[in-house]
PDB file of C-alpha atoms in Angstrom:
ATOM      1  CA  MET A  34     -30.936  50.215  76.406  1.00  0.00           C
ATOM      2  CA  SER A  35     -28.653  52.940  75.331  1.00  0.00           C
ATOM      3  CA  SER A  36     -29.711  56.551  75.782  1.00  0.00           C
ATOM      4  CA  THR A  37     -30.018  58.984  72.885  1.00  0.00           C
ATOM      5  CA  SER A  38     -28.697  62.491  72.536  1.00  0.00           C
ATOM      6  CA  SER A  39     -30.695  65.530  71.408  1.00  0.00           C
ATOM      7  CA  LYS A  40     -29.742  64.724  67.784  1.00  0.00           C
ATOM      8  CA  GLY A  41     -31.032  61.170  68.061  1.00  0.00           C
ATOM      9  CA  SER A  42     -27.647  59.492  68.017  1.00  0.00           C
ATOM     10  CA  PRO A  43     -27.191  56.723  70.540  1.00  0.00           C
ATOM     11  CA  THR A  44     -24.941  57.438  73.521  1.00  0.00           C
ATOM     12  CA  PRO A  45     -23.062  54.401  74.758  1.00  0.00           C
ATOM     13  CA  SER A  46     -23.390  53.670  78.445  1.00  0.00           C
ATOM     14  CA  PRO A  47     -20.193  53.702  80.403  1.00  0.00           C
ATOM     15  CA  GLY A  48     -18.595  50.348  80.999  1.00  0.00           C
ATOM     16  CA  PRO A  49     -17.476  48.991  84.325  1.00  0.00           C
ATOM     17  CA  THR A  50     -14.472  50.701  85.991  1.00  0.00           C
ATOM     18  CA  VAL A  51     -11.424  48.476  86.185  1.00  0.00           C
ATOM     19  CA  SER A  52      -8.676  49.323  88.671  1.00  0.00           C
ATOM     20  CA  VAL A  53      -5.231  48.276  87.544  1.00  0.00           C
ATOM     21  CA  PRO A  54      -2.683  48.093  90.369  1.00  0.00           C
ATOM     22  CA  LEU A  55       0.585  49.894  89.702  1.00  0.00           C
ATOM     23  CA  SER A  56       3.642  47.722  89.575  1.00  0.00           C
ATOM     24  CA  PRO A  57       6.706  48.753  91.584  1.00  0.00           C
ATOM     25  CA  ASP A  58       8.336  49.888  88.343  1.00  0.00           C
ATOM     26  CA  THR A  59       5.558  52.411  87.622  1.00  0.00           C
ATOM     27  CA  GLU A  60       5.369  54.023  91.065  1.00  0.00           C
ATOM     28  CA  GLY A  61       6.430  57.638  91.379  1.00  0.00           C
ATOM     29  CA  PRO A  62       9.465  58.747  93.398  1.00  0.00           C
ATOM     30  CA  ALA A  63       9.165  58.426  97.141  1.00  0.00           C
ATOM     31  CA  LEU A  64       8.509  61.668  98.999  1.00  0.00           C
ATOM     32  CA  ARG A  65      11.344  63.063 101.088  1.00  0.00           C
ATOM     33  CA  THR A  66      10.984  63.333 104.813  1.00  0.00           C
ATOM     34  CA  PRO A  67      10.733  66.916 106.134  1.00  0.00           C
ATOM     35  CA  ALA A  68      14.327  66.763 107.388  1.00  0.00           C
ATOM     36  CA  ALA A  69      15.595  65.439 104.054  1.00  0.00           C
ATOM     37  CA  ALA A  70      13.623  68.089 102.164  1.00  0.00           C
ATOM     38  CA  SER A  71      15.141  70.831 104.322  1.00  0.00           C
ATOM     39  CA  ALA A  72      18.644  69.451 103.785  1.00  0.00           C
ATOM     40  CA  HIS A  73      17.992  69.326 100.028  1.00  0.00           C
ATOM     41  CA  ARG A  74      16.920  72.986  99.953  1.00  0.00           C
ATOM     42  CA  VAL A  75      19.943  74.047 102.014  1.00  0.00           C
ATOM     43  CA  ARG A  76      22.287  72.258  99.588  1.00  0.00           C
ATOM     44  CA  ALA A  77      20.442  73.790  96.634  1.00  0.00           C
ATOM     45  CA  VAL A  78      21.005  77.328  97.948  1.00  0.00           C
ATOM     46  CA  ALA A  79      24.701  76.638  98.594  1.00  0.00           C
ATOM     47  CA  ARG A  80      25.096  75.113  95.119  1.00  0.00           C
ATOM     48  CA  ARG A  81      23.338  78.076  93.503  1.00  0.00           C
ATOM     49  CA  HIS A  82      25.899  80.491  94.982  1.00  0.00           C
ATOM     50  CA  TRP A  83      28.801  78.189  94.144  1.00  0.00           C
ATOM     51  CA  LEU A  84      27.711  78.186  90.490  1.00  0.00           C
ATOM     52  CA  VAL A  85      27.546  81.992  90.509  1.00  0.00           C
ATOM     53  CA  LEU A  86      31.115  82.113  91.833  1.00  0.00           C
ATOM     54  CA  LYS A  87      32.331  79.410  89.450  1.00  0.00           C
ATOM     55  CA  ARG A  88      30.920  81.118  86.365  1.00  0.00           C
ATOM     56  CA  SER A  89      32.253  84.563  87.316  1.00  0.00           C
ATOM     57  CA  PRO A  90      36.040  84.281  87.747  1.00  0.00           C
ATOM     58  CA  HIS A  91      36.354  87.945  88.702  1.00  0.00           C
ATOM     59  CA  ARG A  92      34.524  87.150  91.945  1.00  0.00           C
ATOM     60  CA  PHE A  93      37.576  85.204  93.112  1.00  0.00           C
ATOM     61  CA  PHE A  94      39.197  88.604  93.693  1.00  0.00           C
ATOM     62  CA  ASP A  95      37.385  88.844  97.042  1.00  0.00           C
ATOM     63  CA  VAL A  96      38.179  85.243  97.926  1.00  0.00           C
ATOM     64  CA  LEU A  97      41.911  85.113  97.174  1.00  0.00           C
ATOM     65  CA  VAL A  98      43.490  88.286  95.781  1.00  0.00           C
ATOM     66  CA  TRP A  99      42.264  90.800  98.328  1.00  0.00           C
ATOM     67  CA  PRO A 100      43.181  88.624 101.362  1.00  0.00           C
ATOM     68  CA  LEU A 101      46.653  87.945  99.966  1.00  0.00           C
ATOM     69  CA  VAL A 102      47.244  91.654  99.357  1.00  0.00           C
ATOM     70  CA  ASP A 103      46.211  92.392 102.947  1.00  0.00           C
ATOM     71  CA  THR A 104      48.612  89.756 104.222  1.00  0.00           C
ATOM     72  CA  LEU A 105      51.495  91.239 102.242  1.00  0.00           C
ATOM     73  CA  LEU A 106      50.583  94.745 103.367  1.00  0.00           C
ATOM     74  CA  TYR A 107      50.324  94.123 107.102  1.00  0.00           C
ATOM     75  CA  GLY A 108      53.064  91.499 107.118  1.00  0.00           C
ATOM     76  CA  SER A 109      55.492  93.955 105.532  1.00  0.00           C
ATOM     77  CA  ILE A 110      54.440  96.698 107.948  1.00  0.00           C
ATOM     78  CA  GLY A 111      55.034  94.302 110.820  1.00  0.00           C
ATOM     79  CA  LEU A 112      58.464  93.348 109.490  1.00  0.00           C
ATOM     80  CA  PHE A 113      59.427  96.998 109.070  1.00  0.00           C
ATOM     81  CA  ALA A 114      58.219  97.873 112.584  1.00  0.00           C
ATOM     82  CA  ALA A 115      60.056  94.876 114.032  1.00  0.00           C
ATOM     83  CA  GLU A 116      63.295  95.933 112.355  1.00  0.00           C
ATOM     84  CA  ALA A 117      62.776  99.486 113.557  1.00  0.00           C
ATOM     85  CA  ALA A 118      62.427  98.193 117.116  1.00  0.00           C
ATOM     86  CA  GLY A 119      66.126  97.349 117.005  1.00  0.00           C
ATOM     87  CA  GLU A 120      67.582  94.559 119.041  1.00  0.00           C
ATOM     88  CA  ASN A 121      64.674  94.354 121.509  1.00  0.00           C
ATOM     89  CA  PRO A 122      63.341  90.823 120.940  1.00  0.00           C
ATOM     90  CA  THR A 123      60.248  91.429 123.047  1.00  0.00           C
ATOM     91  CA  ALA A 124      59.155  94.377 120.940  1.00  0.00           C
ATOM     92  CA  THR A 125      59.907  92.497 117.736  1.00  0.00           C
ATOM     93  CA  THR A 126      57.806  89.503 118.775  1.00  0.00           C
ATOM     94  CA  ALA A 127      54.920  91.655 119.973  1.00  0.00           C
ATOM     95  CA  VAL A 128      54.689  93.594 116.709  1.00  0.00           C
ATOM     96  CA  ALA A 129      54.831  90.422 114.620  1.00  0.00           C
ATOM     97  CA  VAL A 130      52.209  88.639 116.703  1.00  0.00           C
ATOM     98  CA  TYR A 131      49.799  91.574 116.627  1.00  0.00           C
ATOM     99  CA  LEU A 132      49.975  92.160 112.900  1.00  0.00           C
ATOM    100  CA  LEU A 133      50.255  88.622 111.542  1.00  0.00           C
ATOM    101  CA  SER A 134      47.807  86.939 113.923  1.00  0.00           C
ATOM    102  CA  GLY A 135      45.422  89.851 113.466  1.00  0.00           C
ATOM    103  CA  THR A 136      45.596  89.583 109.673  1.00  0.00           C
ATOM    104  CA  VAL A 137      44.931  85.828 109.574  1.00  0.00           C
ATOM    105  CA  LEU A 138      42.170  85.864 112.183  1.00  0.00           C
ATOM    106  CA  TRP A 139      40.483  88.983 110.835  1.00  0.00           C
ATOM    107  CA  HIS A 140      39.831  87.310 107.522  1.00  0.00           C
ATOM    108  CA  LEU A 141      37.672  84.749 109.326  1.00  0.00           C
ATOM    109  CA  VAL A 142      35.305  87.545 110.332  1.00  0.00           C
ATOM    110  CA  HIS A 143      35.630  89.536 107.127  1.00  0.00           C
ATOM    111  CA  GLN A 144      35.113  86.714 104.638  1.00  0.00           C
ATOM    112  CA  THR A 145      32.232  85.210 106.614  1.00  0.00           C
ATOM    113  CA  GLN A 146      30.365  88.499 106.828  1.00  0.00           C
ATOM    114  CA  ILE A 147      30.993  89.465 103.205  1.00  0.00           C
ATOM    115  CA  SER A 148      30.110  86.006 101.849  1.00  0.00           C
ATOM    116  CA  LEU A 149      26.824  85.777 103.750  1.00  0.00           C
ATOM    117  CA  ALA A 150      25.726  89.352 103.069  1.00  0.00           C
ATOM    118  CA  THR A 151      26.653  89.388  99.377  1.00  0.00           C
ATOM    119  CA  GLY A 152      24.995  85.984  99.020  1.00  0.00           C
ATOM    120  CA  PHE A 153      21.712  87.668  99.857  1.00  0.00           C
ATOM    121  CA  LEU A 154      22.527  90.652  97.640  1.00  0.00           C
ATOM    122  CA  GLU A 155      22.888  88.237  94.730  1.00  0.00           C
ATOM    123  CA  GLU A 156      19.173  87.551  95.108  1.00  0.00           C
ATOM    124  CA  THR A 157      18.326  91.267  95.013  1.00  0.00           C
ATOM    125  CA  TRP A 158      20.586  91.971  92.043  1.00  0.00           C
ATOM    126  CA  SER A 159      19.035  89.108  90.059  1.00  0.00           C
ATOM    127  CA  ARG A 160      15.477  90.053  91.130  1.00  0.00           C
ATOM    128  CA  ASN A 161      15.073  86.623  92.684  1.00  0.00           C
ATOM    129  CA  VAL A 162      13.665  87.578  96.097  1.00  0.00           C
ATOM    130  CA  LEU A 163      10.034  87.172  95.060  1.00  0.00           C
ATOM    131  CA  SER A 164      10.786  83.737  93.595  1.00  0.00           C
ATOM    132  CA  LEU A 165      12.375  82.660  96.880  1.00  0.00           C
ATOM    133  CA  LEU A 166       9.335  83.811  98.850  1.00  0.00           C
ATOM    134  CA  ALA A 167       7.076  81.781  96.539  1.00  0.00           C
ATOM    135  CA  THR A 168       8.888  78.526  97.309  1.00  0.00           C
ATOM    136  CA  PRO A 169       8.311  76.293 100.347  1.00  0.00           C
ATOM    137  CA  MET A 170      11.785  77.227 101.593  1.00  0.00           C
ATOM    138  CA  ARG A 171      11.898  78.425 105.186  1.00  0.00           C
ATOM    139  CA  ASP A 172      13.937  81.419 106.270  1.00  0.00           C
ATOM    140  CA  TRP A 173      16.397  79.329 108.279  1.00  0.00           C
ATOM    141  CA  GLU A 174      16.931  76.971 105.335  1.00  0.00           C
ATOM    142  CA  TYR A 175      17.984  79.831 103.091  1.00  0.00           C
ATOM    143  CA  LEU A 176      20.296  81.254 105.759  1.00  0.00           C
ATOM    144  CA  ALA A 177      21.792  77.812 106.339  1.00  0.00           C
ATOM    145  CA  GLY A 178      22.428  77.341 102.608  1.00  0.00           C
ATOM    146  CA  VAL A 179      24.118  80.719 102.221  1.00  0.00           C
ATOM    147  CA  GLY A 180      26.016  80.103 105.460  1.00  0.00           C
ATOM    148  CA  LEU A 181      27.285  76.773 104.136  1.00  0.00           C
ATOM    149  CA  PHE A 182      28.595  78.460 101.005  1.00  0.00           C
ATOM    150  CA  ALA A 183      30.128  81.252 103.105  1.00  0.00           C
ATOM    151  CA  LEU A 184      31.900  78.667 105.248  1.00  0.00           C
ATOM    152  CA  VAL A 185      33.521  77.042 102.212  1.00  0.00           C
ATOM    153  CA  ARG A 186      34.524  80.418 100.779  1.00  0.00           C
ATOM    154  CA  THR A 187      35.956  81.550 104.119  1.00  0.00           C
ATOM    155  CA  ALA A 188      37.934  78.324 104.477  1.00  0.00           C
ATOM    156  CA  ALA A 189      39.524  78.798 101.046  1.00  0.00           C
ATOM    157  CA  SER A 190      40.455  82.407 101.799  1.00  0.00           C
ATOM    158  CA  THR A 191      41.843  81.665 105.263  1.00  0.00           C
ATOM    159  CA  VAL A 192      43.960  78.770 104.015  1.00  0.00           C
ATOM    160  CA  ALA A 193      45.464  81.048 101.347  1.00  0.00           C
ATOM    161  CA  VAL A 194      46.227  83.760 103.912  1.00  0.00           C
ATOM    162  CA  ALA A 195      47.728  81.300 106.409  1.00  0.00           C
ATOM    163  CA  ALA A 196      49.881  79.702 103.701  1.00  0.00           C
ATOM    164  CA  LEU A 197      51.286  83.075 102.606  1.00  0.00           C
ATOM    165  CA  ALA A 198      51.951  84.121 106.215  1.00  0.00           C
ATOM    166  CA  LEU A 199      53.898  80.891 106.734  1.00  0.00           C
ATOM    167  CA  ALA A 200      55.825  81.057 103.467  1.00  0.00           C
ATOM    168  CA  ALA A 201      56.652  84.776 103.509  1.00  0.00           C
ATOM    169  CA  TYR A 202      56.936  85.586 107.219  1.00  0.00           C
ATOM    170  CA  ALA A 203      57.390  82.218 108.961  1.00  0.00           C
ATOM    171  CA  PHE A 204      54.196  82.742 110.973  1.00  0.00           C
ATOM    172  CA  ASP A 205      52.440  79.443 111.647  1.00  0.00           C
ATOM    173  CA  VAL A 206      48.834  79.955 112.708  1.00  0.00           C
ATOM    174  CA  THR A 207      48.688  76.378 113.981  1.00  0.00           C
ATOM    175  CA  ARG A 208      50.878  77.461 116.900  1.00  0.00           C
ATOM    176  CA  LEU A 209      47.586  78.405 118.534  1.00  0.00           C
ATOM    177  CA  GLY A 210      47.012  74.672 118.967  1.00  0.00           C
ATOM    178  CA  LEU A 211      43.558  73.398 119.895  1.00  0.00           C
ATOM    179  CA  GLY A 212      42.741  76.884 121.115  1.00  0.00           C
ATOM    180  CA  LEU A 213      42.371  77.836 117.453  1.00  0.00           C
ATOM    181  CA  ILE A 214      39.067  75.917 117.335  1.00  0.00           C
ATOM    182  CA  PRO A 215      37.054  78.094 119.772  1.00  0.00           C
ATOM    183  CA  VAL A 216      38.740  81.253 118.472  1.00  0.00           C
ATOM    184  CA  ALA A 217      37.774  80.429 114.866  1.00  0.00           C
ATOM    185  CA  ALA A 218      34.246  79.407 115.880  1.00  0.00           C
ATOM    186  CA  LEU A 219      33.650  82.669 117.750  1.00  0.00           C
ATOM    187  CA  LEU A 220      34.997  84.754 114.878  1.00  0.00           C
ATOM    188  CA  LEU A 221      32.777  82.927 112.390  1.00  0.00           C
ATOM    189  CA  ALA A 222      29.759  83.479 114.637  1.00  0.00           C
ATOM    190  CA  SER A 223      30.606  87.184 114.950  1.00  0.00           C
ATOM    191  CA  GLY A 224      30.834  87.509 111.173  1.00  0.00           C
ATOM    192  CA  TRP A 225      27.489  85.787 110.729  1.00  0.00           C
ATOM    193  CA  ALA A 226      25.865  88.009 113.367  1.00  0.00           C
ATOM    194  CA  VAL A 227      27.014  91.203 111.649  1.00  0.00           C
ATOM    195  CA  ALA A 228      25.907  89.828 108.265  1.00  0.00           C
ATOM    196  CA  LEU A 229      22.419  88.955 109.562  1.00  0.00           C
ATOM    197  CA  LEU A 230      21.991  92.478 110.898  1.00  0.00           C
ATOM    198  CA  VAL A 231      23.103  93.962 107.575  1.00  0.00           C
ATOM    199  CA  VAL A 232      20.740  91.691 105.611  1.00  0.00           C
ATOM    200  CA  GLY A 233      17.859  92.800 107.821  1.00  0.00           C
ATOM    201  CA  LEU A 234      18.687  96.466 107.201  1.00  0.00           C
ATOM    202  CA  VAL A 235      18.828  95.908 103.435  1.00  0.00           C
ATOM    203  CA  LEU A 236      15.427  94.189 103.552  1.00  0.00           C
ATOM    204  CA  ARG A 237      13.950  97.016 105.589  1.00  0.00           C
ATOM    205  CA  TYR A 238      15.504 100.064 103.940  1.00  0.00           C
ATOM    206  CA  GLY A 239      16.294  98.851 100.425  1.00  0.00           C
ATOM    207  CA  SER A 240      19.369  99.087  98.250  1.00  0.00           C
ATOM    208  CA  GLY A 241      20.485 102.292  99.945  1.00  0.00           C
ATOM    209  CA  ALA A 242      21.622 100.173 102.902  1.00  0.00           C
ATOM    210  CA  GLU A 243      23.892  97.979 100.754  1.00  0.00           C
ATOM    211  CA  ALA A 244      26.867 100.166 101.657  1.00  0.00           C
ATOM    212  CA  LEU A 245      26.705  98.625 105.142  1.00  0.00           C
ATOM    213  CA  VAL A 246      27.769  95.272 103.677  1.00  0.00           C
ATOM    214  CA  TRP A 247      31.281  96.647 103.188  1.00  0.00           C
ATOM    215  CA  GLY A 248      31.165  99.416 105.774  1.00  0.00           C
ATOM    216  CA  ALA A 249      29.928  97.660 108.918  1.00  0.00           C
ATOM    217  CA  LEU A 250      33.182  95.840 109.605  1.00  0.00           C
ATOM    218  CA  SER A 251      35.218  98.954 108.927  1.00  0.00           C
ATOM    219  CA  VAL A 252      33.704 100.272 112.179  1.00  0.00           C
ATOM    220  CA  VAL A 253      34.198  97.022 114.086  1.00  0.00           C
ATOM    221  CA  MET A 254      37.850  96.465 113.103  1.00  0.00           C
ATOM    222  CA  PRO A 255      39.499  99.558 114.647  1.00  0.00           C
ATOM    223  CA  LEU A 256      37.484  99.108 117.864  1.00  0.00           C
ATOM    224  CA  SER A 257      38.408  95.416 118.210  1.00  0.00           C
ATOM    225  CA  GLY A 258      42.141  95.881 118.671  1.00  0.00           C
ATOM    226  CA  VAL A 259      42.936  93.654 115.710  1.00  0.00           C
ATOM    227  CA  PHE A 260      46.412  95.108 115.103  1.00  0.00           C
ATOM    228  CA  TYR A 261      47.100  96.978 118.346  1.00  0.00           C
ATOM    229  CA  PRO A 262      46.055  96.965 122.012  1.00  0.00           C
ATOM    230  CA  ILE A 263      42.821  98.846 122.705  1.00  0.00           C
ATOM    231  CA  THR A 264      44.675 100.899 125.317  1.00  0.00           C
ATOM    232  CA  THR A 265      45.996 102.948 122.398  1.00  0.00           C
ATOM    233  CA  LEU A 266      42.445 104.043 121.513  1.00  0.00           C
ATOM    234  CA  PRO A 267      41.049 107.347 122.787  1.00  0.00           C
ATOM    235  CA  ALA A 268      39.792 106.949 126.342  1.00  0.00           C
ATOM    236  CA  VAL A 269      36.193 107.636 125.355  1.00  0.00           C
ATOM    237  CA  LEU A 270      36.220 104.679 122.923  1.00  0.00           C
ATOM    238  CA  GLN A 271      37.854 102.105 125.163  1.00  0.00           C
ATOM    239  CA  PRO A 272      34.604 101.119 126.966  1.00  0.00           C
ATOM    240  CA  VAL A 273      32.957 100.612 123.571  1.00  0.00           C
ATOM    241  CA  ALA A 274      35.836  98.382 122.518  1.00  0.00           C
ATOM    242  CA  GLN A 275      35.543  96.365 125.719  1.00  0.00           C
ATOM    243  CA  ALA A 276      31.860  95.755 124.991  1.00  0.00           C
ATOM    244  CA  LEU A 277      32.579  94.169 121.589  1.00  0.00           C
ATOM    245  CA  PRO A 278      33.025  90.372 121.703  1.00  0.00           C
ATOM    246  CA  THR A 279      35.543  90.513 118.846  1.00  0.00           C
ATOM    247  CA  THR A 280      37.921  92.477 121.104  1.00  0.00           C
ATOM    248  CA  HIS A 281      38.126  89.574 123.535  1.00  0.00           C
ATOM    249  CA  VAL A 282      38.389  86.974 120.764  1.00  0.00           C
ATOM    250  CA  PHE A 283      41.431  88.685 119.263  1.00  0.00           C
ATOM    251  CA  ALA A 284      42.962  89.047 122.721  1.00  0.00           C
ATOM    252  CA  VAL A 285      42.635  85.259 123.161  1.00  0.00           C
ATOM    253  CA  GLY A 286      44.179  84.645 119.732  1.00  0.00           C
ATOM    254  CA  ARG A 287      47.190  86.870 120.432  1.00  0.00           C
ATOM    255  CA  THR A 288      47.745  85.245 123.810  1.00  0.00           C
ATOM    256  CA  LEU A 289      47.832  81.795 122.248  1.00  0.00           C
ATOM    257  CA  ALA A 290      50.015  82.959 119.348  1.00  0.00           C
ATOM    258  CA  SER A 291      52.540  84.256 121.903  1.00  0.00           C
ATOM    259  CA  GLY A 292      52.830  80.759 123.376  1.00  0.00           C
ATOM    260  CA  GLU A 293      50.979  81.575 126.587  1.00  0.00           C
ATOM    261  CA  PRO A 294      48.242  79.377 128.131  1.00  0.00           C
ATOM    262  CA  MET A 295      44.568  79.799 127.308  1.00  0.00           C
ATOM    263  CA  PRO A 296      43.072  82.861 129.062  1.00  0.00           C
ATOM    264  CA  TRP A 297      39.821  81.222 130.117  1.00  0.00           C
ATOM    265  CA  GLY A 298      38.304  84.388 131.579  1.00  0.00           C
ATOM    266  CA  GLU A 299      38.842  86.275 128.322  1.00  0.00           C
ATOM    267  CA  LEU A 300      37.420  83.334 126.348  1.00  0.00           C
ATOM    268  CA  ALA A 301      34.296  83.299 128.557  1.00  0.00           C
ATOM    269  CA  LEU A 302      33.743  87.021 127.910  1.00  0.00           C
ATOM    270  CA  ALA A 303      34.186  86.434 124.181  1.00  0.00           C
ATOM    271  CA  ALA A 304      31.741  83.505 124.120  1.00  0.00           C
ATOM    272  CA  GLY A 305      29.100  85.332 126.173  1.00  0.00           C
ATOM    273  CA  GLY A 306      29.364  88.492 124.100  1.00  0.00           C
ATOM    274  CA  THR A 307      29.184  86.565 120.829  1.00  0.00           C
ATOM    275  CA  ALA A 308      26.064  84.712 121.997  1.00  0.00           C
ATOM    276  CA  VAL A 309      24.356  87.992 122.925  1.00  0.00           C
ATOM    277  CA  LEU A 310      25.350  89.621 119.614  1.00  0.00           C
ATOM    278  CA  THR A 311      24.054  86.655 117.615  1.00  0.00           C
ATOM    279  CA  LEU A 312      20.752  86.601 119.508  1.00  0.00           C
ATOM    280  CA  LEU A 313      20.201  90.333 119.038  1.00  0.00           C
ATOM    281  CA  SER A 314      20.981  90.045 115.317  1.00  0.00           C
ATOM    282  CA  LEU A 315      18.493  87.192 114.884  1.00  0.00           C
ATOM    283  CA  LEU A 316      15.774  89.121 116.723  1.00  0.00           C
ATOM    284  CA  ALA A 317      16.442  92.235 114.643  1.00  0.00           C
ATOM    285  CA  LEU A 318      16.393  90.229 111.412  1.00  0.00           C
ATOM    286  CA  ARG A 319      13.134  88.550 112.390  1.00  0.00           C
ATOM    287  CA  ARG A 320      11.475  91.875 113.145  1.00  0.00           C
ATOM    288  CA  MET A 321      12.669  93.530 109.934  1.00  0.00           C
ATOM    289  CA  LEU A 322      11.651  90.495 107.871  1.00  0.00           C
ATOM    290  CA  ARG A 323       8.164  90.688 109.380  1.00  0.00           C
ATOM    291  CA  THR A 324       7.947  94.360 108.390  1.00  0.00           C
ATOM    292  CA  PHE A 325       9.302  93.484 104.931  1.00  0.00           C
ATOM    293  CA  ARG A 326       6.456  91.030 104.354  1.00  0.00           C
ATOM    294  CA  ARG A 327       3.694  93.081 105.977  1.00  0.00           C
ATOM    295  CA  LYS A 328       4.434  96.200 103.930  1.00  0.00           C
ATOM    296  CA  GLY A 329       5.029  94.318 100.689  1.00  0.00           C
ATOM    297  CA  LEU A 330       8.546  95.718 100.291  1.00  0.00           C
ATOM    298  CA  VAL A 331       9.408  92.793  98.002  1.00  0.00           C
ATOM    299  CA  THR A 332       8.228  94.994  95.127  1.00  0.00           C
ATOM    300  CA  ARG A 333      11.594  96.739  95.344  1.00  0.00           C
ATOM    301  CA  TYR A 334      13.228  93.587  94.023  1.00  0.00           C
ATOM    302  CA  SER A 335      10.689  92.379  91.471  1.00  0.00           C
TER     303      SER A 335
END
């Protein structure tokens, strides 16, 4: 019998449950593996920053115009100094190698650091930090995505600088040979390390620390002997310069650009110093990110 409701109307009894198997055509999309999901998020972050660059043509000023102006500036200074050196071929070669190799190699550090740091600042300017924290994205996935975009941006800038140095001043960066690979890798790692430290400071101390994005490398450059030997620095600063890994990386680059063999001892110092700098930057970033979350400092960007 059927039951009745409070108003006396009959209530039909439920019928038997029938399970209908889903056909292959009606199944949902297969879930990604954890590794595939991480790779997808990394690509998504890189693509997000590429779209920002693509839709804002004025941002190409940092990628192409500024590096080319620097190359013209220091290349012309080098040419003038070489001509002023007179008929001394050794002095002429030394000046050219210091300025042109320094200009090309410096942009590896500069563009990497700027691209990674400003990539994070894009999230603060667009008030997107809270949205990122609400996603399943891990910290390393976001850093890898921004780093991937920074690598592409740095490659474009460095190719433009190297092409101008070759066309205007007959300086071929490929004369470094296979030694260019470890030199470029160490400079990229140094740029990333400085950028990670700057990002951590911005997270911890807010927008007031954004000036470090453009100012941090302005301290590193004169102490690294990019355009001159560090022996020309004041004596009190020379030990500080020796402690910087970038000093040894540029020394390796100049040695190779001069046609001399690889200075393995200098390269070992550069690699060890870069590894220590990167580790310290990661530890500092981790600590400041923990403080950022514990104190709820995300409200600055929401």
